[in-house]
Amino acid sequence: MYIPTSFLYLSAALRLVPEGLFKMITFMEKITSGQCYLHVQPSENDVDGEETKLPIRNPITSVCKSDCVRGPPSLPWWSTENLKTGETFLLSTQIKMKENLPSYQLLRHDIESECKSWAKLPLHGEFSYKPLYWEWLEDILVRCKDKLTTFHLFDALHASLFLYDRSSNLIRAVCEHWCETNTLHTYKGEVSLSIFDIYSFLGLPLSGGLYDKVVPTQRKLTNKLPLSCSYLFTAYHKLMQGRKGKSTIEQWIAFWFRGRNRYHVARKPDQDNRISHPGILSSIIDARARGWGDCQAVFEELGVAIGQRTETFLAAFLSYWLCVFILPVMDASCLRPGTFSVASFMASGVGYYLSTAILASIYKGLNEISCSSHPGRGEGHFPAHFLYAWLAKNFDVYELVGEASSSPGMVKFSDIGQAKSFQLEEARELIHSGRGFCWHSSIINRLRETLVDDGKLSRADFTYFVSIHSGFVTYRCEHSFVMEHYYPDRFSRQFGFCQDVPVDLDFDNLPYPETMLRYH
């Protein structure tokens, strides 16, 4: 993990630069009914100010006795060869297996037998237009381009400059054929989203910390976290004054970005959720040459030192981006203060393994829908735009036009109105038959190649190395611990291996946090 030099000298910096900040607010810890809370209190001169109270939860890493945790259990080799045919099969690297293969009941069986019916299409986490978001993001991409490129975040942020189209009936058919094995069951075999798919969409860092979204303790906030994190809590405290409930994401944007609104998205009433997309990035004023301009008032209000402004501005944006694009959850319309510590570390150069968190969220959301008694009623909050991109990449369901085919990552699937339309029965037949799925689409055939994780692999090779390893994909969102099976041996044809009859892990209950961190 890379720790910037500026971060190592944070304690000294706290004594020198944040005087304006700490004259305005105070951070304290208090215990109420057995729960520890972080209290953000106004200054003594602010007689009308109200304190902000946020529940504190210890990060997963703090419960482990040692930072040097044991690696995941694995086999001496990851593949086996059929001596008669010469075919190579990918093995599961988990040792503890169930003896008998269960019989899975897909949602489509219940739909066909009329035991269940759809309430509505379950799309609670798809990325949607928010006023001033694109304007703020454009400013960030220009102002912080070099830093974002170095941290491997530029393509991931750039992907959120666009909206993603889908066929409603196709998404419904996917949910009907999704299984709790975290795979899509087709007539030609099981397929699924992989770690390599998420990497190819966003180019995110391939290693780093577990996504652990919690409000930090007062001691950690003021002594171990980047200074930008304190500014974010101060801004949140100001937004909460006179309000009940949580601060909305719209309020967060309006507080930090004071520029004018240049884009507007209107839905066309004569089409099924089709969206007319503006010409984004057509003409951007160089933010670095323009200076802070409209943002000056924000920094002065929070007491942000001159040397901390770029990092704080980026951290404020990342906290919002994590909430709405990377991991939208039940309260997707509200800002989640637990993202502040992660966003501040990311803005200072510390990496997080977001790809597995995204994948865990997708798996969890699809499982909630496929196992629901009333599918579509309220389950399945997950970043659905990544599912759209995966379908567009692997099935013949999207029209690539113009320069779209050369666009980076998932941006090539962002032209609104290019998703093919399907009747419900057509969509069901396409998914069930597996017709048109691009086998071996995730990576070229590497069966005769030896990969050694010696620290010198390319990012693409390292991702492939990680993607074929069985395990668990995980993340934590405040009080919720999410841990999902990752079964590359079940959809190994996507990686160039022949597909064997899969088996299941003997894993019925969520493990302790120590085990969760070890699997990560």
Short mmCIF file of C-alpha atoms in Angstrom, two decimals:
data_model
loop_
_atom_site.label_atom_id
_atom_site.label_comp_id
_atom_site.label_asym_id
_atom_site.label_seq_id
_atom_site.Cartn_x
_atom_site.Cartn_y
_atom_site.Cartn_z
CA MET A 1 0.00 0.00 0.00
CA TYR A 2 1.40 3.42 -0.96
CA ILE A 3 1.37 6.03 1.83
CA PRO A 4 2.30 9.54 0.65
CA THR A 5 5.01 11.40 2.56
CA SER A 6 2.57 14.22 3.23
CA PHE A 7 0.35 11.78 5.10
CA LEU A 8 3.20 10.53 7.29
CA TYR A 9 3.69 14.07 8.58
CA LEU A 10 0.03 14.64 9.29
CA SER A 11 0.50 15.14 13.04
CA ALA A 12 2.84 18.06 12.47
CA ALA A 13 0.49 19.49 9.86
CA LEU A 14 -2.39 19.41 12.32
CA ARG A 15 -0.50 21.78 14.61
CA LEU A 16 0.29 24.20 11.80
CA VAL A 17 -2.55 24.60 9.32
CA PRO A 18 -5.98 23.73 10.70
CA GLU A 19 -6.40 26.49 13.25
CA GLY A 20 -9.28 28.00 11.30
CA LEU A 21 -11.01 24.64 11.21
CA PHE A 22 -10.76 23.87 14.91
CA LYS A 23 -11.87 27.36 15.91
CA MET A 24 -15.14 26.59 14.15
CA ILE A 25 -16.01 23.08 15.37
CA THR A 26 -14.98 20.45 17.91
CA PHE A 27 -14.93 16.65 17.57
CA MET A 28 -15.86 14.59 20.63
CA GLU A 29 -16.85 11.02 21.45
CA LYS A 30 -19.80 10.16 23.66
CA ILE A 31 -21.49 6.90 24.57
CA THR A 32 -25.28 6.75 24.57
CA SER A 33 -27.14 3.50 25.41
CA GLY A 34 -24.01 1.47 24.78
CA GLN A 35 -23.36 3.00 21.34
CA CYS A 36 -20.37 5.26 20.75
CA TYR A 37 -21.06 8.42 18.72
CA LEU A 38 -18.89 11.06 17.07
CA HIS A 39 -20.23 14.50 18.06
CA VAL A 40 -19.40 17.39 15.77
CA GLN A 41 -20.03 20.46 17.91
CA PRO A 42 -20.23 24.10 16.82
CA SER A 43 -17.91 26.73 18.21
CA GLU A 44 -18.73 28.59 21.42
CA ASN A 45 -19.48 31.74 19.41
CA ASP A 46 -22.11 29.91 17.34
CA VAL A 47 -24.93 30.08 19.87
CA ASP A 48 -27.58 28.95 17.37
CA GLY A 49 -25.59 25.97 16.09
CA GLU A 50 -26.68 22.40 16.69
CA GLU A 51 -24.35 19.44 17.17
CA THR A 52 -24.22 16.57 14.67
CA LYS A 53 -24.16 13.04 16.10
CA LEU A 54 -22.91 10.08 14.03
CA PRO A 55 -22.58 6.42 15.18
CA ILE A 56 -18.98 5.12 15.34
CA ARG A 57 -18.14 1.57 14.27
CA ASN A 58 -14.68 0.05 14.49
CA PRO A 59 -13.12 -0.80 11.14
CA ILE A 60 -12.65 -4.49 10.40
CA THR A 61 -8.87 -4.21 10.54
CA SER A 62 -9.01 -3.03 14.16
CA VAL A 63 -10.48 -6.31 15.43
CA CYS A 64 -7.55 -8.37 14.15
CA LYS A 65 -4.64 -9.08 16.47
CA SER A 66 -2.09 -8.60 13.71
CA ASP A 67 -1.95 -6.67 10.48
CA CYS A 68 -0.13 -9.64 8.93
CA VAL A 69 -3.17 -11.88 8.46
CA ARG A 70 -2.92 -15.31 6.92
CA GLY A 71 -3.63 -15.70 3.23
CA PRO A 72 -6.71 -17.49 1.89
CA PRO A 73 -6.69 -21.30 1.79
CA SER A 74 -5.64 -22.58 -1.61
CA LEU A 75 -4.58 -25.70 -3.51
CA PRO A 76 -1.02 -26.31 -4.79
CA TRP A 77 -2.34 -25.89 -8.34
CA TRP A 78 -5.40 -24.24 -9.82
CA SER A 79 -6.11 -26.45 -12.85
CA THR A 80 -6.12 -30.08 -13.88
CA GLU A 81 -5.80 -31.74 -17.26
CA ASN A 82 -8.04 -34.45 -18.67
CA LEU A 83 -5.48 -37.05 -19.78
CA LYS A 84 -7.79 -38.47 -22.46
CA THR A 85 -8.84 -35.23 -24.13
CA GLY A 86 -6.07 -32.84 -23.10
CA GLU A 87 -8.66 -30.32 -21.85
CA THR A 88 -7.66 -28.08 -18.96
CA PHE A 89 -10.20 -27.42 -16.20
CA LEU A 90 -10.06 -24.64 -13.63
CA LEU A 91 -10.28 -25.96 -10.07
CA SER A 92 -11.86 -24.30 -7.09
CA THR A 93 -9.17 -23.20 -4.65
CA GLN A 94 -11.44 -23.64 -1.64
CA ILE A 95 -10.80 -26.93 0.15
CA LYS A 96 -14.01 -27.41 2.15
CA MET A 97 -16.72 -28.59 -0.26
CA LYS A 98 -20.25 -29.86 0.09
CA GLU A 99 -20.63 -33.56 -0.58
CA ASN A 100 -23.87 -33.37 -2.53
CA LEU A 101 -24.73 -30.90 -5.25
CA PRO A 102 -28.05 -29.20 -4.42
CA SER A 103 -30.85 -28.69 -6.90
CA TYR A 104 -31.35 -25.00 -7.54
CA GLN A 105 -34.72 -23.48 -8.28
CA LEU A 106 -34.48 -20.41 -10.49
CA LEU A 107 -36.92 -17.53 -10.34
CA ARG A 108 -38.04 -18.36 -13.89
CA HIS A 109 -39.42 -21.69 -12.67
CA ASP A 110 -41.60 -19.89 -10.12
CA ILE A 111 -42.69 -17.36 -12.75
CA GLU A 112 -43.61 -20.12 -15.21
CA SER A 113 -45.56 -22.04 -12.56
CA GLU A 114 -47.27 -18.78 -11.50
CA CYS A 115 -46.03 -19.18 -7.92
CA LYS A 116 -44.51 -15.71 -8.21
CA SER A 117 -45.09 -12.65 -10.34
CA TRP A 118 -43.26 -9.41 -10.95
CA ALA A 119 -44.31 -6.37 -8.96
CA LYS A 120 -42.18 -4.05 -11.12
CA LEU A 121 -38.75 -3.95 -12.70
CA PRO A 122 -36.13 -3.96 -9.88
CA LEU A 123 -33.78 -1.11 -10.72
CA HIS A 124 -33.04 0.76 -7.51
CA GLY A 125 -29.34 1.44 -7.95
CA GLU A 126 -28.85 2.48 -11.56
CA PHE A 127 -26.86 5.65 -12.15
CA SER A 128 -29.06 8.62 -12.99
CA TYR A 129 -28.66 12.31 -13.79
CA LYS A 130 -28.10 14.70 -10.89
CA PRO A 131 -28.01 18.49 -11.39
CA LEU A 132 -24.49 19.95 -11.30
CA TYR A 133 -22.84 16.51 -11.01
CA TRP A 134 -21.37 16.53 -14.51
CA GLU A 135 -20.24 20.13 -14.14
CA TRP A 136 -18.45 19.28 -10.89
CA LEU A 137 -16.92 16.12 -12.38
CA GLU A 138 -15.61 17.98 -15.42
CA ASP A 139 -13.86 20.41 -13.09
CA ILE A 140 -12.35 17.51 -11.13
CA LEU A 141 -11.14 15.66 -14.25
CA VAL A 142 -9.34 18.76 -15.54
CA ARG A 143 -8.01 20.05 -12.23
CA CYS A 144 -6.82 16.68 -10.88
CA LYS A 145 -6.02 14.83 -14.13
CA ASP A 146 -2.39 14.03 -13.29
CA LYS A 147 -3.20 12.86 -9.77
CA LEU A 148 -6.17 10.74 -10.91
CA THR A 149 -4.09 9.13 -13.65
CA THR A 150 -1.34 8.25 -11.18
CA PHE A 151 -3.87 6.74 -8.77
CA HIS A 152 -5.62 4.81 -11.61
CA LEU A 153 -8.90 6.62 -10.95
CA PHE A 154 -9.30 8.79 -14.05
CA ASP A 155 -11.11 6.21 -16.23
CA ALA A 156 -13.38 5.19 -13.34
CA LEU A 157 -14.48 8.78 -12.73
CA HIS A 158 -14.75 9.48 -16.44
CA ALA A 159 -17.21 6.57 -16.77
CA SER A 160 -19.64 8.42 -14.50
CA LEU A 161 -19.82 11.29 -17.00
CA PHE A 162 -22.35 9.22 -18.93
CA LEU A 163 -25.67 7.41 -18.53
CA TYR A 164 -26.21 3.79 -19.50
CA ASP A 165 -29.13 2.38 -21.41
CA ARG A 166 -30.84 -1.01 -21.03
CA SER A 167 -33.78 -3.08 -22.13
CA SER A 168 -36.15 -3.49 -19.18
CA ASN A 169 -37.27 -6.92 -20.33
CA LEU A 170 -33.68 -8.11 -20.70
CA ILE A 171 -32.87 -7.16 -17.11
CA ARG A 172 -35.97 -8.98 -15.95
CA ALA A 173 -34.88 -12.10 -17.86
CA VAL A 174 -31.43 -11.95 -16.26
CA CYS A 175 -32.99 -11.86 -12.78
CA GLU A 176 -35.16 -14.85 -13.66
CA HIS A 177 -32.11 -16.92 -14.68
CA TRP A 178 -29.79 -15.76 -11.91
CA CYS A 179 -28.85 -18.33 -9.26
CA GLU A 180 -27.53 -18.10 -5.71
CA THR A 181 -24.29 -19.59 -7.06
CA ASN A 182 -23.73 -16.01 -8.31
CA THR A 183 -23.92 -17.21 -11.86
CA LEU A 184 -26.36 -16.79 -14.73
CA HIS A 185 -27.68 -20.19 -15.76
CA THR A 186 -27.97 -20.66 -19.51
CA TYR A 187 -28.48 -23.72 -21.69
CA LYS A 188 -24.84 -23.51 -22.82
CA GLY A 189 -23.41 -23.24 -19.32
CA GLU A 190 -23.01 -20.85 -16.43
CA VAL A 191 -21.69 -17.32 -16.99
CA SER A 192 -21.13 -14.42 -14.63
CA LEU A 193 -19.59 -11.03 -14.03
CA SER A 194 -15.97 -11.43 -12.98
CA ILE A 195 -13.33 -9.31 -11.31
CA PHE A 196 -11.72 -8.94 -14.72
CA ASP A 197 -14.98 -7.50 -16.13
CA ILE A 198 -15.09 -4.76 -13.48
CA TYR A 199 -11.42 -4.00 -14.07
CA SER A 200 -11.94 -3.73 -17.83
CA PHE A 201 -14.86 -1.34 -17.27
CA LEU A 202 -13.12 1.04 -14.83
CA GLY A 203 -9.38 0.30 -14.68
CA LEU A 204 -9.48 0.62 -10.88
CA PRO A 205 -6.50 -0.34 -8.68
CA LEU A 206 -6.08 -4.09 -8.41
CA SER A 207 -4.97 -4.18 -4.80
CA GLY A 208 -5.50 -2.17 -1.67
CA GLY A 209 -7.62 -2.03 1.44
CA LEU A 210 -10.99 -3.64 2.04
CA TYR A 211 -13.86 -1.20 1.41
CA ASP A 212 -14.88 -0.56 5.01
CA LYS A 213 -17.29 2.39 5.21
CA VAL A 214 -17.54 3.56 8.82
CA VAL A 215 -17.45 6.81 10.78
CA PRO A 216 -14.02 6.97 12.50
CA THR A 217 -13.30 7.64 16.15
CA GLN A 218 -12.33 11.16 17.26
CA ARG A 219 -8.74 10.05 17.87
CA LYS A 220 -8.35 8.49 14.45
CA LEU A 221 -10.03 11.44 12.74
CA THR A 222 -7.71 14.03 14.26
CA ASN A 223 -4.48 12.01 14.35
CA LYS A 224 -4.43 9.26 11.71
CA LEU A 225 -6.68 10.35 8.85
CA PRO A 226 -5.79 12.91 6.16
CA LEU A 227 -6.76 16.43 7.17
CA SER A 228 -9.27 16.57 4.33
CA CYS A 229 -11.47 14.12 6.26
CA SER A 230 -11.98 16.66 9.07
CA TYR A 231 -13.05 19.26 6.51
CA LEU A 232 -15.61 16.84 5.08
CA PHE A 233 -17.16 16.25 8.50
CA THR A 234 -17.22 20.00 9.07
CA ALA A 235 -19.05 20.53 5.78
CA TYR A 236 -21.53 17.77 6.65
CA HIS A 237 -22.11 19.36 10.05
CA LYS A 238 -22.92 22.69 8.39
CA LEU A 239 -25.38 21.04 6.02
CA MET A 240 -27.16 19.36 8.93
CA GLN A 241 -27.91 22.62 10.73
CA GLY A 242 -31.66 23.06 11.04
CA ARG A 243 -32.38 19.79 9.20
CA LYS A 244 -33.77 16.47 10.35
CA GLY A 245 -32.57 13.21 8.88
CA LYS A 246 -29.56 12.88 6.59
CA SER A 247 -28.08 15.37 4.15
CA THR A 248 -29.03 14.67 0.54
CA ILE A 249 -26.54 14.22 -2.26
CA GLU A 250 -28.00 17.25 -4.04
CA GLN A 251 -27.24 19.40 -1.00
CA TRP A 252 -23.67 18.07 -0.92
CA ILE A 253 -23.09 19.02 -4.58
CA ALA A 254 -24.60 22.46 -4.15
CA PHE A 255 -22.41 23.12 -1.11
CA TRP A 256 -19.09 22.22 -2.76
CA PHE A 257 -19.62 23.22 -6.39
CA ARG A 258 -20.67 26.84 -6.87
CA GLY A 259 -20.37 26.91 -10.67
CA ARG A 260 -23.24 27.36 -13.09
CA ASN A 261 -25.47 24.61 -14.45
CA ARG A 262 -24.48 23.82 -18.06
CA TYR A 263 -26.21 20.48 -18.66
CA HIS A 264 -29.77 19.25 -18.48
CA VAL A 265 -31.16 15.80 -19.17
CA ALA A 266 -34.76 15.32 -20.23
CA ARG A 267 -36.42 11.96 -20.74
CA LYS A 268 -38.23 11.44 -24.00
CA PRO A 269 -41.85 10.51 -23.23
CA ASP A 270 -42.30 8.44 -26.41
CA GLN A 271 -39.54 5.94 -25.57
CA ASP A 272 -38.98 3.43 -22.78
CA ASN A 273 -36.61 5.26 -20.42
CA ARG A 274 -34.51 6.54 -23.30
CA ILE A 275 -32.50 9.62 -22.40
CA SER A 276 -31.23 12.39 -24.62
CA HIS A 277 -27.58 12.84 -23.71
CA PRO A 278 -25.79 16.20 -23.86
CA GLY A 279 -22.45 16.69 -25.59
CA ILE A 280 -20.33 16.37 -22.46
CA LEU A 281 -16.63 17.30 -22.59
CA SER A 282 -17.17 19.18 -25.83
CA SER A 283 -15.61 22.34 -24.42
CA ILE A 284 -14.02 22.52 -20.99
CA ILE A 285 -12.37 25.61 -19.58
CA ASP A 286 -9.04 24.65 -18.06
CA ALA A 287 -9.85 24.66 -14.33
CA ARG A 288 -6.18 24.85 -13.37
CA ALA A 289 -5.73 28.07 -15.31
CA ARG A 290 -9.02 29.46 -14.01
CA GLY A 291 -8.05 28.92 -10.38
CA TRP A 292 -10.53 28.20 -7.63
CA GLY A 293 -12.88 31.06 -8.49
CA ASP A 294 -16.35 30.12 -7.29
CA CYS A 295 -14.94 27.61 -4.77
CA GLN A 296 -13.06 30.26 -2.82
CA ALA A 297 -16.05 30.95 -0.57
CA VAL A 298 -16.32 27.24 0.33
CA PHE A 299 -12.70 27.01 1.44
CA GLU A 300 -12.92 30.19 3.46
CA GLU A 301 -16.11 29.01 5.14
CA LEU A 302 -14.45 25.74 6.19
CA GLY A 303 -11.05 27.26 6.95
CA VAL A 304 -9.27 25.01 4.41
CA ALA A 305 -5.58 25.85 4.14
CA ILE A 306 -4.26 26.72 0.66
CA GLY A 307 -2.10 23.60 0.46
CA GLN A 308 -5.07 21.34 1.33
CA ARG A 309 -7.62 22.66 -1.16
CA THR A 310 -7.06 20.38 -4.13
CA GLU A 311 -7.02 17.22 -2.00
CA THR A 312 -10.06 18.31 0.02
CA PHE A 313 -12.02 19.23 -3.11
CA LEU A 314 -11.22 15.82 -4.65
CA ALA A 315 -12.10 13.98 -1.42
CA ALA A 316 -15.47 15.77 -1.28
CA PHE A 317 -16.24 14.62 -4.81
CA LEU A 318 -15.07 11.05 -4.22
CA SER A 319 -17.32 10.71 -1.17
CA TYR A 320 -20.30 11.53 -3.38
CA TRP A 321 -19.08 9.34 -6.27
CA LEU A 322 -18.73 6.35 -3.95
CA CYS A 323 -22.35 6.80 -2.81
CA VAL A 324 -24.06 7.09 -6.18
CA PHE A 325 -21.85 5.36 -8.77
CA ILE A 326 -19.74 2.73 -7.02
CA LEU A 327 -21.93 1.43 -4.17
CA PRO A 328 -25.49 2.80 -4.11
CA VAL A 329 -27.47 1.28 -1.23
CA MET A 330 -30.92 1.65 0.30
CA ASP A 331 -30.57 5.36 1.10
CA ALA A 332 -28.99 6.20 -2.24
CA SER A 333 -30.48 9.69 -2.19
CA CYS A 334 -28.56 10.57 1.00
CA LEU A 335 -24.90 11.24 1.55
CA ARG A 336 -23.20 8.67 3.79
CA PRO A 337 -20.55 10.15 6.13
CA GLY A 338 -18.92 6.72 6.39
CA THR A 339 -17.42 7.34 2.95
CA PHE A 340 -15.40 10.32 4.19
CA SER A 341 -12.44 8.34 5.52
CA VAL A 342 -12.21 6.17 2.37
CA ALA A 343 -12.56 9.21 0.08
CA SER A 344 -9.90 11.15 1.98
CA PHE A 345 -7.43 8.29 1.82
CA MET A 346 -8.12 7.83 -1.90
CA ALA A 347 -7.57 11.54 -2.56
CA SER A 348 -4.18 11.26 -0.80
CA GLY A 349 -3.12 8.24 -2.88
CA VAL A 350 -4.10 5.24 -0.74
CA GLY A 351 -5.71 2.48 -2.82
CA TYR A 352 -8.86 0.49 -2.11
CA TYR A 353 -9.90 -2.71 -3.85
CA LEU A 354 -13.23 -1.35 -5.12
CA SER A 355 -13.66 -3.98 -7.86
CA THR A 356 -14.52 -6.74 -5.39
CA ALA A 357 -16.85 -4.42 -3.47
CA ILE A 358 -18.74 -3.60 -6.69
CA LEU A 359 -18.98 -7.28 -7.58
CA ALA A 360 -20.21 -8.21 -4.10
CA SER A 361 -22.91 -5.54 -4.33
CA ILE A 362 -24.10 -6.81 -7.74
CA TYR A 363 -24.18 -10.42 -6.55
CA LYS A 364 -26.07 -9.48 -3.40
CA GLY A 365 -28.61 -7.37 -5.28
CA LEU A 366 -29.34 -10.01 -7.92
CA ASN A 367 -29.68 -12.70 -5.25
CA GLU A 368 -32.17 -10.59 -3.29
CA ILE A 369 -34.33 -10.23 -6.41
CA SER A 370 -34.10 -13.83 -7.58
CA CYS A 371 -34.97 -15.20 -4.10
CA SER A 372 -37.68 -12.65 -3.28
CA SER A 373 -41.28 -13.65 -2.62
CA HIS A 374 -42.38 -10.57 -4.57
CA PRO A 375 -39.56 -9.74 -7.02
CA GLY A 376 -39.25 -6.10 -7.83
CA ARG A 377 -41.11 -4.78 -4.82
CA GLY A 378 -38.11 -3.24 -3.05
CA GLU A 379 -35.08 -5.53 -3.18
CA GLY A 380 -31.95 -5.33 -5.21
CA HIS A 381 -30.14 -2.06 -4.52
CA PHE A 382 -26.94 -2.45 -6.50
CA PRO A 383 -24.97 -0.55 -9.20
CA ALA A 384 -27.08 -1.82 -12.08
CA HIS A 385 -25.18 0.21 -14.70
CA PHE A 386 -22.31 -2.30 -14.45
CA LEU A 387 -24.73 -5.12 -15.24
CA TYR A 388 -25.88 -3.18 -18.34
CA ALA A 389 -22.29 -2.82 -19.51
CA TRP A 390 -21.60 -6.53 -18.94
CA LEU A 391 -24.65 -7.54 -20.98
CA ALA A 392 -23.68 -5.14 -23.74
CA LYS A 393 -20.16 -6.54 -23.76
CA ASN A 394 -21.05 -10.23 -23.81
CA PHE A 395 -24.45 -10.50 -25.51
CA ASP A 396 -25.54 -9.05 -28.83
CA VAL A 397 -27.84 -6.51 -27.19
CA TYR A 398 -26.23 -3.18 -27.99
CA GLU A 399 -25.58 -1.13 -31.13
CA LEU A 400 -22.05 0.28 -31.22
CA VAL A 401 -22.01 3.28 -33.55
CA GLY A 402 -19.44 5.88 -34.61
CA GLU A 403 -16.40 6.11 -32.36
CA ALA A 404 -18.04 4.16 -29.52
CA SER A 405 -16.08 0.97 -30.20
CA SER A 406 -12.78 2.74 -29.45
CA SER A 407 -13.99 4.39 -26.22
CA PRO A 408 -12.29 3.27 -22.99
CA GLY A 409 -13.89 0.74 -20.66
CA MET A 410 -17.64 0.84 -20.20
CA VAL A 411 -17.94 4.27 -21.82
CA LYS A 412 -18.38 2.55 -25.19
CA PHE A 413 -21.78 1.32 -23.96
CA SER A 414 -22.99 4.73 -22.83
CA ASP A 415 -24.70 6.07 -25.96
CA ILE A 416 -28.26 6.40 -24.77
CA GLY A 417 -30.79 4.85 -27.11
CA GLN A 418 -28.41 2.22 -28.49
CA ALA A 419 -29.61 -0.68 -26.33
CA LYS A 420 -31.69 -3.08 -28.43
CA SER A 421 -35.34 -3.49 -27.51
CA PHE A 422 -36.71 -6.94 -26.62
CA GLN A 423 -40.14 -8.31 -25.95
CA LEU A 424 -40.21 -10.24 -22.67
CA GLU A 425 -40.35 -13.68 -24.30
CA GLU A 426 -37.54 -12.72 -26.69
CA ALA A 427 -35.38 -11.65 -23.77
CA ARG A 428 -36.10 -14.85 -21.86
CA GLU A 429 -35.19 -16.98 -24.86
CA LEU A 430 -31.94 -15.07 -25.43
CA ILE A 431 -30.75 -15.49 -21.85
CA HIS A 432 -31.94 -19.08 -21.43
CA SER A 433 -30.35 -20.24 -24.68
CA GLY A 434 -27.08 -18.41 -24.09
CA ARG A 435 -27.27 -17.45 -27.77
CA GLY A 436 -24.75 -14.84 -28.74
CA PHE A 437 -22.70 -14.97 -25.53
CA CYS A 438 -19.04 -14.24 -26.30
CA TRP A 439 -17.16 -17.13 -24.73
CA HIS A 440 -13.52 -16.34 -23.88
CA SER A 441 -14.49 -12.67 -24.07
CA SER A 442 -12.82 -11.67 -20.80
CA ILE A 443 -9.26 -12.66 -21.69
CA ILE A 444 -7.34 -14.30 -24.50
CA ASN A 445 -6.56 -18.01 -24.26
CA ARG A 446 -3.57 -18.35 -21.90
CA LEU A 447 -3.53 -22.09 -21.29
CA ARG A 448 0.06 -22.48 -22.50
CA GLU A 449 1.32 -19.47 -20.58
CA THR A 450 2.82 -19.51 -17.10
CA LEU A 451 2.07 -16.56 -14.85
CA VAL A 452 4.19 -15.98 -11.75
CA ASP A 453 3.09 -13.31 -9.27
CA ASP A 454 6.61 -11.93 -8.82
CA GLY A 455 5.54 -8.28 -8.54
CA LYS A 456 6.42 -7.64 -12.18
CA LEU A 457 3.17 -8.68 -13.88
CA SER A 458 1.31 -6.14 -15.95
CA ARG A 459 -1.95 -4.83 -14.49
CA ALA A 460 -3.94 -6.93 -16.98
CA ASP A 461 -2.00 -10.12 -16.21
CA PHE A 462 -2.29 -9.56 -12.47
CA THR A 463 -6.06 -9.06 -12.82
CA TYR A 464 -6.35 -12.30 -14.76
CA PHE A 465 -4.28 -14.01 -12.07
CA VAL A 466 -6.65 -12.74 -9.36
CA SER A 467 -9.84 -13.34 -11.38
CA ILE A 468 -9.37 -17.10 -11.77
CA HIS A 469 -8.87 -17.61 -8.02
CA SER A 470 -11.90 -18.85 -6.06
CA GLY A 471 -12.78 -16.94 -2.95
CA PHE A 472 -15.16 -14.32 -1.59
CA VAL A 473 -15.87 -10.76 -2.62
CA THR A 474 -16.64 -8.48 0.28
CA TYR A 475 -17.37 -4.99 1.52
CA ARG A 476 -18.75 -3.32 4.61
CA CYS A 477 -21.28 -0.50 4.67
CA GLU A 478 -21.68 0.78 8.25
CA HIS A 479 -23.61 -1.97 10.08
CA SER A 480 -23.92 -4.24 7.02
CA PHE A 481 -21.28 -6.87 6.23
CA VAL A 482 -21.54 -8.26 2.70
CA MET A 483 -19.66 -11.38 1.66
CA GLU A 484 -20.48 -13.31 -1.51
CA HIS A 485 -19.06 -16.45 -3.11
CA TYR A 486 -16.77 -15.95 -6.11
CA TYR A 487 -16.85 -19.08 -8.30
CA PRO A 488 -14.61 -18.62 -11.37
CA ASP A 489 -14.47 -22.42 -11.80
CA ARG A 490 -18.21 -22.35 -12.52
CA PHE A 491 -17.82 -19.94 -15.44
CA SER A 492 -14.25 -20.80 -16.41
CA ARG A 493 -14.98 -20.86 -20.15
CA GLN A 494 -14.87 -17.07 -19.97
CA PHE A 495 -11.17 -17.37 -19.02
CA GLY A 496 -10.19 -19.93 -21.65
CA PHE A 497 -10.65 -23.06 -19.52
CA CYS A 498 -13.07 -25.88 -20.20
CA GLN A 499 -16.01 -25.92 -17.81
CA ASP A 500 -16.33 -28.84 -15.42
CA VAL A 501 -19.30 -29.85 -13.28
CA PRO A 502 -19.05 -27.36 -10.39
CA VAL A 503 -19.39 -28.06 -6.67
CA ASP A 504 -20.43 -25.83 -3.80
CA LEU A 505 -18.53 -24.52 -0.82
CA ASP A 506 -19.64 -25.70 2.59
CA PHE A 507 -20.22 -22.16 3.83
CA ASP A 508 -23.60 -21.50 5.44
CA ASN A 509 -22.95 -18.58 7.79
CA LEU A 510 -21.05 -15.32 7.54
CA PRO A 511 -17.63 -15.61 9.18
CA TYR A 512 -16.12 -13.49 11.90
CA PRO A 513 -14.56 -10.18 10.79
CA GLU A 514 -11.07 -11.69 11.10
CA THR A 515 -12.01 -14.38 8.58
CA MET A 516 -13.64 -11.81 6.30
CA LEU A 517 -10.43 -9.77 6.21
CA ARG A 518 -8.36 -12.89 5.61
CA TYR A 519 -10.44 -13.87 2.59
CA HIS A 520 -10.14 -10.33 1.24
#
